[in-house]
Coordinates of C-alpha atoms (C1' of nucleotides) in Angstrom, one line a residue:
Chain A
M1 CA 9.0 6.4 -37.7
D2 CA 9.6 9.6 -39.7
V3 CA 7.3 12.0 -37.9
D4 CA 7.3 15.7 -38.0
I5 CA 7.8 17.4 -34.8
A6 CA 4.6 19.0 -34.8
M7 CA 2.5 16.1 -35.9
P8 CA 2.4 13.7 -33.1
C9 CA 1.6 10.1 -34.0
R10 CA -1.5 9.8 -32.2
K11 CA -3.8 7.2 -33.6
Y12 CA -7.1 7.9 -31.9
T13 CA -9.7 5.1 -32.2
S14 CA -13.5 6.0 -32.0
A15 CA -14.0 3.2 -29.5
S16 CA -13.7 5.4 -26.3
R17 CA -14.4 4.2 -22.8
C18 CA -13.3 7.1 -21.0
K19 CA -15.3 9.9 -20.2
Q20 CA -13.0 12.8 -19.6
T21 CA -14.0 16.3 -19.9
L22 CA -11.6 18.9 -21.0
L23 CA -8.0 19.2 -21.7
F24 CA -6.1 22.2 -20.7
T25 CA -3.3 24.2 -21.8
T26 CA -1.4 26.9 -19.9
V27 CA -2.1 30.0 -18.1
Q28 CA -1.3 33.1 -20.3
S29 CA -1.5 35.9 -18.1
A30 CA 0.4 35.8 -14.6
E31 CA -2.8 37.4 -13.0
I32 CA -5.8 35.5 -14.5
P33 CA -5.4 32.2 -15.8
I34 CA -7.0 31.8 -19.0
K35 CA -8.0 28.0 -19.9
T36 CA -8.0 27.1 -23.4
H37 CA -10.6 24.3 -23.6
V38 CA -9.7 21.7 -26.3
L39 CA -12.0 18.6 -26.6
P40 CA -10.0 15.7 -26.9
P41 CA -10.6 13.2 -29.4
K42 CA -12.2 10.1 -28.7
M43 CA -9.3 7.8 -27.5
K44 CA -8.7 4.5 -25.9
V45 CA -7.2 4.6 -22.7
R46 CA -3.3 4.1 -22.8
V47 CA -1.3 4.5 -19.5
R48 CA 2.2 3.4 -18.6
F49 CA 4.4 2.5 -15.8
A50 CA 7.9 4.1 -16.2
P51 CA 10.3 3.1 -13.7
S52 CA 13.9 3.7 -13.4
P53 CA 16.2 0.6 -13.0
T54 CA 17.6 1.4 -9.7
G55 CA 17.9 -2.1 -8.5
F56 CA 15.1 -1.5 -6.3
L57 CA 11.3 -1.3 -6.8
H58 CA 9.7 1.0 -4.1
I59 CA 6.5 0.0 -2.7
G60 CA 5.1 3.3 -3.7
G61 CA 6.1 2.6 -7.3
A62 CA 4.6 -0.7 -7.1
R63 CA 1.3 0.8 -6.0
T64 CA 1.8 3.4 -9.1
A65 CA 2.1 0.3 -11.3
L66 CA -0.8 -1.1 -9.9
F67 CA -3.2 2.1 -10.2
N68 CA -2.0 2.4 -13.9
W69 CA -2.7 -1.4 -14.4
L70 CA -6.0 -1.0 -12.6
Y71 CA -7.1 1.8 -14.7
A72 CA -6.2 0.0 -18.0
R73 CA -8.2 -2.9 -17.1
H74 CA -11.0 -1.1 -15.9
T75 CA -11.2 1.0 -19.1
G76 CA -10.5 -1.8 -21.5
G77 CA -7.2 0.1 -22.3
T78 CA -3.5 -0.7 -22.6
F79 CA -0.9 -0.8 -20.0
I80 CA 2.6 0.0 -21.1
L81 CA 5.8 -0.8 -19.4
R82 CA 8.7 1.7 -20.1
I83 CA 12.2 1.4 -18.6
E84 CA 13.5 4.9 -18.1
D85 CA 17.3 4.0 -18.2
T86 CA 18.4 7.2 -19.7
D87 CA 21.3 7.2 -16.6
A88 CA 23.5 4.7 -18.2
A89 CA 25.7 4.7 -15.0
R90 CA 23.0 2.9 -13.0
N91 CA 21.8 0.4 -15.6
S92 CA 22.1 -3.2 -15.1
L93 CA 20.4 -6.4 -16.2
E94 CA 19.8 -7.3 -12.7
A95 CA 18.3 -3.9 -11.9
V96 CA 15.7 -4.3 -14.9
S97 CA 14.9 -7.7 -13.6
V98 CA 13.9 -6.4 -10.1
I99 CA 11.3 -4.4 -12.0
L100 CA 10.0 -7.2 -14.2
D101 CA 9.9 -9.8 -11.5
G102 CA 8.3 -7.5 -8.9
L103 CA 5.6 -6.7 -11.4
R104 CA 5.1 -10.4 -12.3
W105 CA 5.0 -11.5 -8.8
L106 CA 2.2 -9.1 -8.2
G107 CA 0.4 -10.2 -11.3
L108 CA 0.5 -6.9 -13.2
D109 CA 0.9 -8.1 -16.9
W110 CA 1.8 -5.5 -19.1
D111 CA 0.3 -5.2 -22.8
E112 CA 3.3 -3.4 -24.1
G113 CA 6.9 -3.4 -23.1
P114 CA 10.1 -5.5 -22.5
V115 CA 9.8 -9.4 -22.4
T116 CA 13.4 -9.7 -20.9
A117 CA 15.7 -7.4 -18.8
D118 CA 17.8 -7.1 -21.9
A119 CA 17.3 -3.5 -23.2
T120 CA 18.6 -4.5 -26.9
A121 CA 16.0 -7.5 -27.2
P122 CA 12.8 -7.1 -28.9
G123 CA 9.8 -6.2 -26.7
K124 CA 6.1 -6.5 -27.4
G125 CA 3.9 -3.6 -28.6
N126 CA 4.2 -1.4 -31.7
C127 CA 5.7 1.7 -30.2
G128 CA 9.0 -0.1 -29.0
P129 CA 11.7 -0.2 -28.2
Y130 CA 10.6 0.2 -24.7
F131 CA 13.9 1.0 -23.0
Q132 CA 14.7 4.8 -23.2
S133 CA 18.5 3.9 -23.7
Q134 CA 17.4 2.4 -27.2
R135 CA 15.4 5.5 -28.2
T136 CA 18.3 8.2 -28.5
A137 CA 17.6 9.0 -32.1
N138 CA 14.3 10.2 -31.4
Y139 CA 15.3 12.7 -28.6
Q140 CA 18.1 14.0 -30.5
R141 CA 15.7 14.8 -33.6
R142 CA 13.2 16.4 -31.1
V143 CA 15.9 18.3 -29.4
E144 CA 17.1 19.7 -32.8
A145 CA 13.5 20.6 -33.8
L146 CA 13.4 22.6 -30.4
L147 CA 16.8 24.2 -31.1
S148 CA 15.8 25.1 -34.9
R149 CA 12.7 26.8 -33.6
G150 CA 14.4 28.7 -31.0
L151 CA 12.6 26.9 -28.2
A152 CA 15.8 25.5 -26.7
Y153 CA 19.4 26.8 -26.7
Q154 CA 23.0 25.7 -26.0
H155 CA 24.4 26.4 -22.6
E156 CA 28.0 25.2 -21.6
G157 CA 27.7 22.3 -23.8
A158 CA 24.2 21.3 -22.6
V159 CA 20.7 21.9 -24.2
K160 CA 18.3 23.9 -22.1
F161 CA 14.7 24.4 -22.7
K162 CA 13.3 27.9 -22.5
M163 CA 10.5 27.5 -19.8
Q164 CA 7.7 29.9 -19.8
R165 CA 7.7 32.4 -16.9
E166 CA 3.9 32.5 -16.8
P167 CA 2.0 30.2 -14.2
V168 CA 1.0 26.7 -15.5
L169 CA -2.6 25.4 -15.2
I170 CA -2.5 21.7 -14.4
K171 CA -5.9 19.9 -14.5
D172 CA -5.3 17.0 -12.4
L173 CA -8.1 14.1 -12.3
V174 CA -7.2 13.6 -8.5
V175 CA -6.0 16.8 -7.1
G176 CA -8.2 19.1 -9.3
D177 CA -6.8 22.2 -11.0
V178 CA -3.4 23.5 -9.6
I179 CA -1.8 26.7 -10.9
R180 CA 1.9 26.1 -10.6
K181 CA 3.9 29.4 -10.2
L182 CA 7.6 29.5 -10.5
T183 CA 9.7 29.2 -7.4
D184 CA 12.0 32.0 -6.4
R185 CA 15.1 29.8 -7.7
E186 CA 13.3 29.2 -11.1
E187 CA 12.4 32.8 -11.3
A188 CA 16.0 33.5 -11.5
D189 CA 16.5 31.0 -14.4
P190 CA 13.3 29.2 -15.5
D191 CA 15.0 27.2 -18.0
F192 CA 16.1 23.7 -17.4
V193 CA 18.5 21.1 -19.0
I194 CA 16.9 18.7 -21.6
L195 CA 20.2 17.2 -23.0
R196 CA 23.3 17.0 -20.8
S197 CA 26.7 18.1 -22.0
D198 CA 27.8 14.4 -22.6
G199 CA 24.8 14.2 -25.0
Q200 CA 22.4 12.3 -22.7
P201 CA 18.7 13.3 -22.8
M202 CA 17.2 14.0 -19.4
F203 CA 14.2 12.8 -17.6
H204 CA 11.5 15.5 -18.2
L205 CA 12.6 15.5 -21.9
V206 CA 12.5 11.8 -22.6
N207 CA 9.4 11.5 -20.4
V208 CA 7.3 13.8 -22.5
I209 CA 8.7 12.6 -25.8
D210 CA 8.0 8.9 -25.0
D211 CA 4.4 9.8 -23.6
I212 CA 3.8 11.5 -26.9
E213 CA 5.3 8.8 -29.1
M214 CA 3.6 6.1 -27.2
D215 CA 0.1 7.8 -27.3
V216 CA -0.2 7.9 -23.8
T217 CA -3.6 9.2 -22.7
H218 CA -3.3 9.4 -19.0
V219 CA -0.4 10.0 -16.8
I220 CA -0.8 8.3 -13.3
R221 CA 2.1 8.7 -11.2
G222 CA 3.2 9.6 -7.7
E223 CA 2.5 13.1 -6.3
D224 CA 6.0 13.8 -6.0
H225 CA 5.9 14.5 -9.8
L226 CA 3.0 17.1 -9.5
S227 CA 5.4 20.3 -9.3
N228 CA 7.3 19.0 -12.3
T229 CA 4.2 18.6 -14.5
A230 CA 4.4 22.4 -15.4
K231 CA 7.4 21.7 -17.2
H232 CA 5.9 18.7 -18.9
I233 CA 3.1 20.5 -20.0
A234 CA 5.2 23.2 -21.4
L235 CA 7.2 20.6 -23.4
F236 CA 4.1 19.1 -24.7
N237 CA 3.0 22.8 -25.9
A238 CA 6.4 23.2 -27.5
F239 CA 6.1 20.0 -29.3
G240 CA 2.4 21.2 -30.3
V241 CA 0.9 18.2 -28.6
P242 CA -2.1 18.2 -26.3
P243 CA -0.9 17.0 -22.9
P244 CA -2.5 13.9 -21.4
H245 CA -4.7 13.6 -18.7
Y246 CA -2.8 13.7 -15.4
A247 CA -3.6 11.9 -12.1
H248 CA -1.3 12.5 -9.2
I249 CA -1.7 9.8 -6.6
P250 CA -0.7 10.4 -3.0
L251 CA 2.4 8.9 -1.6
I252 CA 3.1 6.2 0.9
L253 CA 4.7 7.2 4.0
N254 CA 6.2 5.2 7.0
A255 CA 4.0 4.4 10.0
D256 CA 5.4 7.5 11.7
G257 CA 4.4 9.7 8.8
S258 CA 8.0 10.5 7.6
K259 CA 8.9 10.0 3.9
M260 CA 9.5 6.2 3.0
S261 CA 13.0 6.0 1.7
K262 CA 15.0 3.1 0.3
R263 CA 16.6 2.6 3.6
D264 CA 13.4 2.2 5.5
K265 CA 12.1 -1.4 6.3
G266 CA 9.3 -2.5 4.0
A267 CA 10.4 -0.1 1.3
S268 CA 11.2 -2.6 -1.1
L269 CA 8.7 -4.6 -2.7
T270 CA 11.0 -7.5 -2.9
S271 CA 11.0 -7.7 0.8
Y272 CA 7.3 -8.8 1.1
A273 CA 8.0 -11.8 -1.1
A274 CA 11.0 -12.5 0.9
D275 CA 9.0 -12.2 4.0
G276 CA 6.4 -14.8 3.0
F277 CA 3.6 -12.7 1.8
L278 CA 1.2 -13.6 -0.6
P279 CA 1.0 -11.2 -3.6
E280 CA -2.7 -11.0 -3.4
A281 CA -2.4 -9.7 -0.1
V282 CA -0.1 -7.2 -0.8
V283 CA -2.3 -6.0 -3.9
N284 CA -5.3 -5.9 -1.6
Y285 CA -3.6 -3.9 0.8
L286 CA -1.7 -1.7 -1.8
C287 CA -5.3 -0.8 -3.2
L288 CA -6.8 0.2 0.2
L289 CA -4.0 2.9 0.5
G290 CA -5.3 6.2 -1.2
W291 CA -8.3 4.3 -2.9
S292 CA -11.4 3.2 -1.3
P293 CA -14.3 1.2 -2.7
K294 CA -16.6 3.2 -0.4
D295 CA -18.7 0.5 0.8
N296 CA -17.0 -0.7 4.0
R297 CA -15.4 -3.7 2.4
E298 CA -11.7 -4.3 2.8
K299 CA -11.2 -7.8 1.4
L300 CA -11.8 -7.3 -2.6
S301 CA -11.0 -9.9 -5.3
L302 CA -9.0 -8.3 -8.1
A303 CA -11.8 -8.6 -10.3
E304 CA -14.0 -6.6 -8.0
T305 CA -11.3 -4.1 -7.9
I306 CA -10.9 -3.9 -11.5
E307 CA -14.4 -3.2 -12.0
R308 CA -14.9 -0.8 -9.1
F309 CA -11.5 1.0 -9.6
D310 CA -11.7 4.7 -11.1
L311 CA -9.5 7.7 -10.7
P312 CA -11.9 10.2 -9.0
Q313 CA -12.0 7.9 -6.0
I314 CA -8.5 8.0 -5.3
L315 CA -7.8 10.1 -1.9
R316 CA -5.7 13.1 -2.0
H317 CA -3.9 12.7 1.1
N318 CA -0.9 10.8 1.8
A319 CA -1.3 7.4 3.5
R320 CA 0.9 5.9 6.2
F321 CA 2.0 2.1 5.6
D322 CA 0.1 -0.1 8.4
Y323 CA 2.1 -3.4 8.6
E324 CA -0.6 -4.8 11.0
K325 CA -3.2 -4.3 8.5
L326 CA -1.1 -6.1 5.8
L327 CA -0.8 -8.8 8.2
W328 CA -4.4 -9.2 8.7
L329 CA -5.0 -9.4 4.9
Q330 CA -2.3 -11.8 4.6
G331 CA -3.9 -13.9 7.1
E332 CA -7.3 -13.7 5.5
Y333 CA -5.9 -14.9 2.2
S334 CA -3.6 -17.5 3.9
R335 CA -6.6 -19.0 5.0
S336 CA -8.4 -19.5 1.8
L337 CA -5.4 -20.7 0.2
A338 CA -5.9 -23.8 -2.4
D339 CA -4.0 -26.8 -0.9
D340 CA -1.7 -27.3 -3.7
R341 CA -0.5 -23.8 -3.6
F342 CA -0.2 -24.0 0.1
Y343 CA 2.0 -27.0 0.0
E344 CA 4.4 -25.4 -2.6
L345 CA 4.7 -22.1 -0.8
A346 CA 5.0 -23.9 2.8
V347 CA 7.8 -26.4 1.3
H348 CA 9.5 -23.3 -0.2
A349 CA 9.4 -21.6 3.1
F350 CA 11.0 -24.5 4.6
A351 CA 13.7 -25.0 2.0
R352 CA 14.6 -21.3 2.4
A353 CA 15.1 -21.9 6.4
G354 CA 17.5 -24.8 5.4
M355 CA 15.1 -27.6 6.0
D356 CA 14.4 -30.2 3.3
T357 CA 10.9 -31.3 3.5
N358 CA 11.6 -33.8 0.6
K359 CA 13.5 -36.2 3.0
F360 CA 10.0 -37.2 4.4
P361 CA 7.3 -39.2 2.7
L362 CA 4.9 -36.8 0.7
A363 CA 1.9 -38.0 2.8
Y364 CA 3.8 -37.0 6.2
V365 CA 4.6 -33.5 4.9
K366 CA 1.2 -32.9 3.7
A367 CA -0.5 -34.2 7.0
A368 CA 1.9 -32.0 8.9
L369 CA 1.1 -29.0 6.8
D370 CA -2.6 -29.6 7.1
T371 CA -2.4 -29.1 11.0
C372 CA -0.8 -25.7 10.3
K373 CA -3.0 -24.1 7.8
G374 CA -4.7 -20.9 8.8
K375 CA -2.8 -20.8 11.9
F376 CA 0.1 -18.5 10.8
K377 CA 0.1 -15.5 8.7
T378 CA 3.4 -15.0 6.8
F379 CA 4.9 -18.3 5.6
Q380 CA 8.2 -17.0 6.9
E381 CA 6.8 -18.0 10.2
L382 CA 6.1 -21.6 9.1
P383 CA 9.7 -23.1 9.9
S384 CA 9.7 -22.0 13.4
Y385 CA 6.1 -22.8 14.0
A386 CA 6.1 -26.1 12.5
G387 CA 10.1 -27.1 12.1
F388 CA 9.5 -30.0 14.8
Y389 CA 7.9 -32.1 12.3
F390 CA 11.1 -32.3 10.2
K391 CA 13.8 -32.3 12.9
N392 CA 14.3 -34.4 16.2
E393 CA 16.7 -32.0 18.1
F394 CA 15.1 -28.9 19.2
D395 CA 15.5 -26.5 22.2
Y396 CA 12.6 -26.3 24.4
N397 CA 11.0 -22.8 24.8
S398 CA 12.6 -21.4 28.1
D399 CA 9.6 -20.0 29.5
G400 CA 7.7 -23.2 28.8
V401 CA 10.3 -25.2 30.6
K402 CA 10.1 -22.9 33.8
K403 CA 6.2 -23.3 33.6
D404 CA 5.8 -26.9 32.7
F405 CA 8.7 -28.9 33.4
I406 CA 8.3 -28.7 37.0
P407 CA 8.9 -31.5 39.2
E408 CA 5.2 -32.4 40.0
N409 CA 4.5 -32.8 36.3
K410 CA 7.2 -35.5 35.8
S411 CA 5.2 -38.1 37.1
R412 CA 2.1 -36.8 35.3
L413 CA 3.9 -36.7 31.9
Q414 CA 5.2 -40.1 32.5
K415 CA 1.6 -41.4 33.0
L416 CA 0.3 -39.7 30.2
R417 CA 3.3 -41.4 28.0
D418 CA 2.3 -44.7 29.4
A419 CA -1.4 -44.2 28.5
F420 CA -0.4 -43.2 25.1
A421 CA 1.8 -46.1 24.7
G422 CA -1.0 -48.4 25.3
L423 CA -3.1 -47.1 22.6
D424 CA -4.2 -49.5 19.7
A425 CA -4.2 -46.7 17.0
F426 CA -2.3 -43.7 17.6
T427 CA -5.0 -41.2 16.3
A428 CA -6.1 -37.8 17.1
P429 CA -9.3 -38.9 18.9
N430 CA -7.8 -41.8 20.6
L431 CA -4.9 -39.5 21.9
E432 CA -7.5 -36.9 23.2
T433 CA -9.6 -39.8 25.1
A434 CA -6.4 -41.0 26.6
L435 CA -5.2 -37.7 27.7
K436 CA -8.6 -36.7 29.2
S437 CA -9.0 -39.8 31.0
T438 CA -5.5 -39.8 32.2
A439 CA -6.3 -36.3 33.7
T440 CA -9.3 -37.5 35.4
D441 CA -7.4 -40.1 36.9
L442 CA -4.9 -37.6 38.2
G443 CA -7.5 -35.2 39.3
V444 CA -6.2 -32.3 37.0
K445 CA -7.6 -30.4 34.3
A446 CA -6.4 -31.5 30.8
G447 CA -4.5 -28.2 30.4
V448 CA -2.1 -29.6 33.1
L449 CA -1.0 -32.5 30.8
V450 CA -1.4 -30.6 27.5
H451 CA 1.1 -27.9 28.3
P452 CA 4.1 -30.2 29.3
C453 CA 3.2 -32.8 26.3
R454 CA 3.3 -30.2 23.7
L455 CA 6.6 -28.7 24.9
A456 CA 7.9 -32.1 25.1
A457 CA 6.7 -33.0 21.4
T458 CA 7.6 -29.6 19.6
G459 CA 9.8 -27.4 22.0
N460 CA 7.0 -24.7 21.6
T461 CA 4.4 -23.2 23.9
A462 CA 2.0 -22.7 21.0
G463 CA 1.5 -24.5 17.8
P464 CA -1.0 -26.9 16.0
S465 CA -3.7 -28.9 17.6
L466 CA -1.7 -31.3 20.1
Y467 CA -3.7 -34.5 19.5
H468 CA -3.3 -34.0 15.7
L469 CA 0.3 -33.0 15.7
L470 CA 1.1 -36.2 17.8
E471 CA -1.1 -38.3 15.4
V472 CA 1.2 -37.0 12.5
L473 CA 4.5 -37.4 14.4
G474 CA 3.3 -41.1 15.0
R475 CA 3.8 -43.4 18.0
E476 CA 7.6 -43.8 17.7
K477 CA 8.5 -40.0 17.5
S478 CA 5.9 -39.1 20.1
L479 CA 7.0 -41.4 22.6
A480 CA 10.7 -40.9 22.0
R481 CA 10.0 -37.1 22.4
M482 CA 8.1 -37.6 25.8
D483 CA 10.9 -39.8 27.1
R484 CA 13.7 -37.2 25.9
A485 CA 11.5 -34.4 28.0
L486 CA 11.3 -36.6 31.2
E487 CA 15.1 -36.3 31.2
R488 CA 14.9 -32.7 31.7
F489 CA 13.0 -32.6 34.9
Chain B
rG1 C1' 13.9 30.5 1.0
rA2 C1' 10.1 30.1 -2.7
rC3 C1' 6.2 27.2 -5.0
rC4 C1' 2.7 23.2 -4.8
rC5 C1' -0.4 19.4 -2.2
rU6 C1' -2.8 17.4 2.1
rA7 C1' -5.5 17.4 7.3
rU8 C1' -12.1 12.4 10.3
rC9 C1' -10.5 7.5 16.2
rG10 C1' -3.2 5.1 17.0
rU11 C1' -3.7 3.6 11.5
rC12 C1' -6.5 2.9 6.8
rU13 C1' -10.9 5.0 5.6
rA14 C1' -17.0 6.3 4.9
rG15 C1' -19.1 11.0 5.1
rC16 C1' -19.9 15.5 0.0
rG17 C1' -24.9 21.7 5.3
rG18 C1' -28.9 19.1 9.6
rU19 C1' -25.8 11.7 11.1
rU20 C1' -26.6 9.0 18.4
rA21 C1' -20.1 10.9 12.8
rG22 C1' -20.2 4.5 10.1
rG23 C1' -16.9 0.2 9.0
rA24 C1' -11.7 -2.0 9.0
rC25 C1' -6.9 -2.9 11.5
rA26 C1' -4.9 -2.3 16.3
rC27 C1' -5.7 -2.6 21.6
rU28 C1' -9.0 -3.9 26.1
rA29 C1' -12.5 -7.4 28.3
rC30 C1' -15.7 -11.7 27.9
rC31 C1' -17.4 -16.3 25.0
rC32 C1' -15.7 -20.7 22.2
rU33 C1' -11.3 -23.7 23.0
rU34 C1' -6.0 -28.5 24.4
rU35 C1' -2.2 -23.8 23.1
rC36 C1' -2.0 -20.6 19.5
rA37 C1' -5.0 -18.8 15.5
rC38 C1' -9.9 -18.4 13.7
rG39 C1' -14.9 -17.1 14.9
rG40 C1' -18.5 -14.3 18.1
rU41 C1' -20.0 -10.3 21.8
rA42 C1' -19.0 -5.6 24.1
rG43 C1' -15.7 -1.7 24.9
rC44 C1' -11.9 2.0 24.0
rG45 C1' -11.1 6.0 20.7
rG46 C1' -11.7 11.0 16.0
rC47 C1' -13.7 15.8 12.9
rA48 C1' -5.9 20.0 14.3
rU49 C1' -6.5 25.5 15.7
rG50 C1' -8.7 30.3 15.0
rG51 C1' -11.9 33.2 12.2
rG52 C1' -15.9 33.7 8.8
rU53 C1' -20.5 32.3 5.5
rU54 C1' -25.2 30.1 7.0
rC55 C1' -31.0 29.3 10.6
rG56 C1' -27.3 25.3 11.2
rA57 C1' -20.8 23.5 9.9
rU58 C1' -16.8 17.5 9.9
rU59 C1' -18.7 19.2 5.3
rC60 C1' -18.1 25.7 2.0
rC61 C1' -14.3 30.2 2.3
rC62 C1' -9.8 32.3 4.7
rA63 C1' -5.6 32.3 8.1
rU64 C1' -2.5 29.5 11.4
rU65 C1' -0.4 25.1 12.6
rA66 C1' 1.5 20.3 11.3
rG67 C1' 2.8 16.8 7.6
rG68 C1' 4.4 15.8 2.5
rG69 C1' 6.2 17.2 -2.4
rU70 C1' 9.2 20.2 -5.9
rC71 C1' 12.6 23.9 -7.3
rG72 C1' 19.7 18.8 -10.2
rC73 C1' 23.8 18.2 -16.4
rC74 C1' 19.0 12.2 -10.5
rA75 C1' 14.8 9.8 -12.2

RNA sequence: GACCCUAUCGUCUAGCGGUUAGGACACUACCCUUUCACGGUAGCGGCAUGGGUUCGAUUCCCAUUAGGGUCGCCA
């Protein structure tokens, strides 16, 4: 790509699906902003998610990716993934994999970008490479052009960009018009480093150059970049390229309103997969943070969200992460899971907890899992909820022991055991009938027998339907467990 | 310190000058029920504060306060 610095390689298509108004430039006067309106050419939407491989995908970053993806899908545009690995010291294959795996888990497929975590491997798309570490020649050439035009200068071995001192007008699709003045520190020295003394280009520079060369039309990113946008616009001006449209989305905060940093629980996207959340629940929840379909609907399919999603509906204020509401959505999606996927995720959850369900007949595993479906939220809960199906030795819930394994219940449980033992078929309806008639004979309510029996069979005070779980366990195991429990009285 | 953004129930939000301020999560009752969960019914609970503008402000403007962001040879 041998492109003159003042001639960006934008390839506008006539098929535009975005209805943008006006582009903008900088404020020329410190007192009165002068907008220079430039009608943008019709263009197909091109957005990008440009994470830095830190070994961590922040939940906020995941939402930024999601909003970019949704906008691309809504407009029929292109979603680009670009890895901003200019900080060589922190790069690693693993760190890039965390990003790729995270996006794949969420289902956010990219139209252009890396195929693997290897920076030197070919990617897909016509604007590659999509790793900044592989694009250094471009940056070098652009810096030299700035240097030769007097828009940048050498300083202590580094190269600094001559930043304008006048306020910059940022027209933001979410926030509105923002006039960014210099801070007092910037007043003292408004210029900023674009090339380090070791020759490595810096974020502001590479971010802008790649957005130019990848024909990015809309920059949708976290509000933490809003103040930086003045620098980016100045850089676009220096390169003679109209800046893209900007949409700065609000940040995600902790439940207490504090900033969510890497150390905070739930800050890493990876943790949600590890905690047994469904990606569709996480995606749905993330959509609801800072965006609203405005019709009181909460649970939305991805297709519906794509259709309704647009930039103007994005809220301007930060949102706190509400774990409980995520859990609720998780429950909603868990309950409507297709059987095959449910089994697969459940077996995986048991495996993670060190329980090998493959040692049991498939029909038994499925029958066991069927009694659990819709009764728990995250798959991480499953091993403790239903582990009794796959192990014979377990402790009894101590509160349950105090409440149910009491002397007067011993003979009752014994009687129930005998009634169960006399059943022709060990089925849920028969078990229920036997339990209820035993209760009637003893002159007690069904619950008096249910609770000790459940504790005996599962070790827990709550769980799947008692009659159904006994049927799944079968006569032999069920009676053995009741016998074992009778020893505890 | 400077600059920028923001402000409706505890939380996520609807609202875009006149509403009994709506919904969801959470919470509290009650119903359903073998436990739990689900489902159903009801309830609790909000426009940060002070000035304007207006016949009338949750809504528009300003200030205050509070929260967040930025001002790196990090991204």
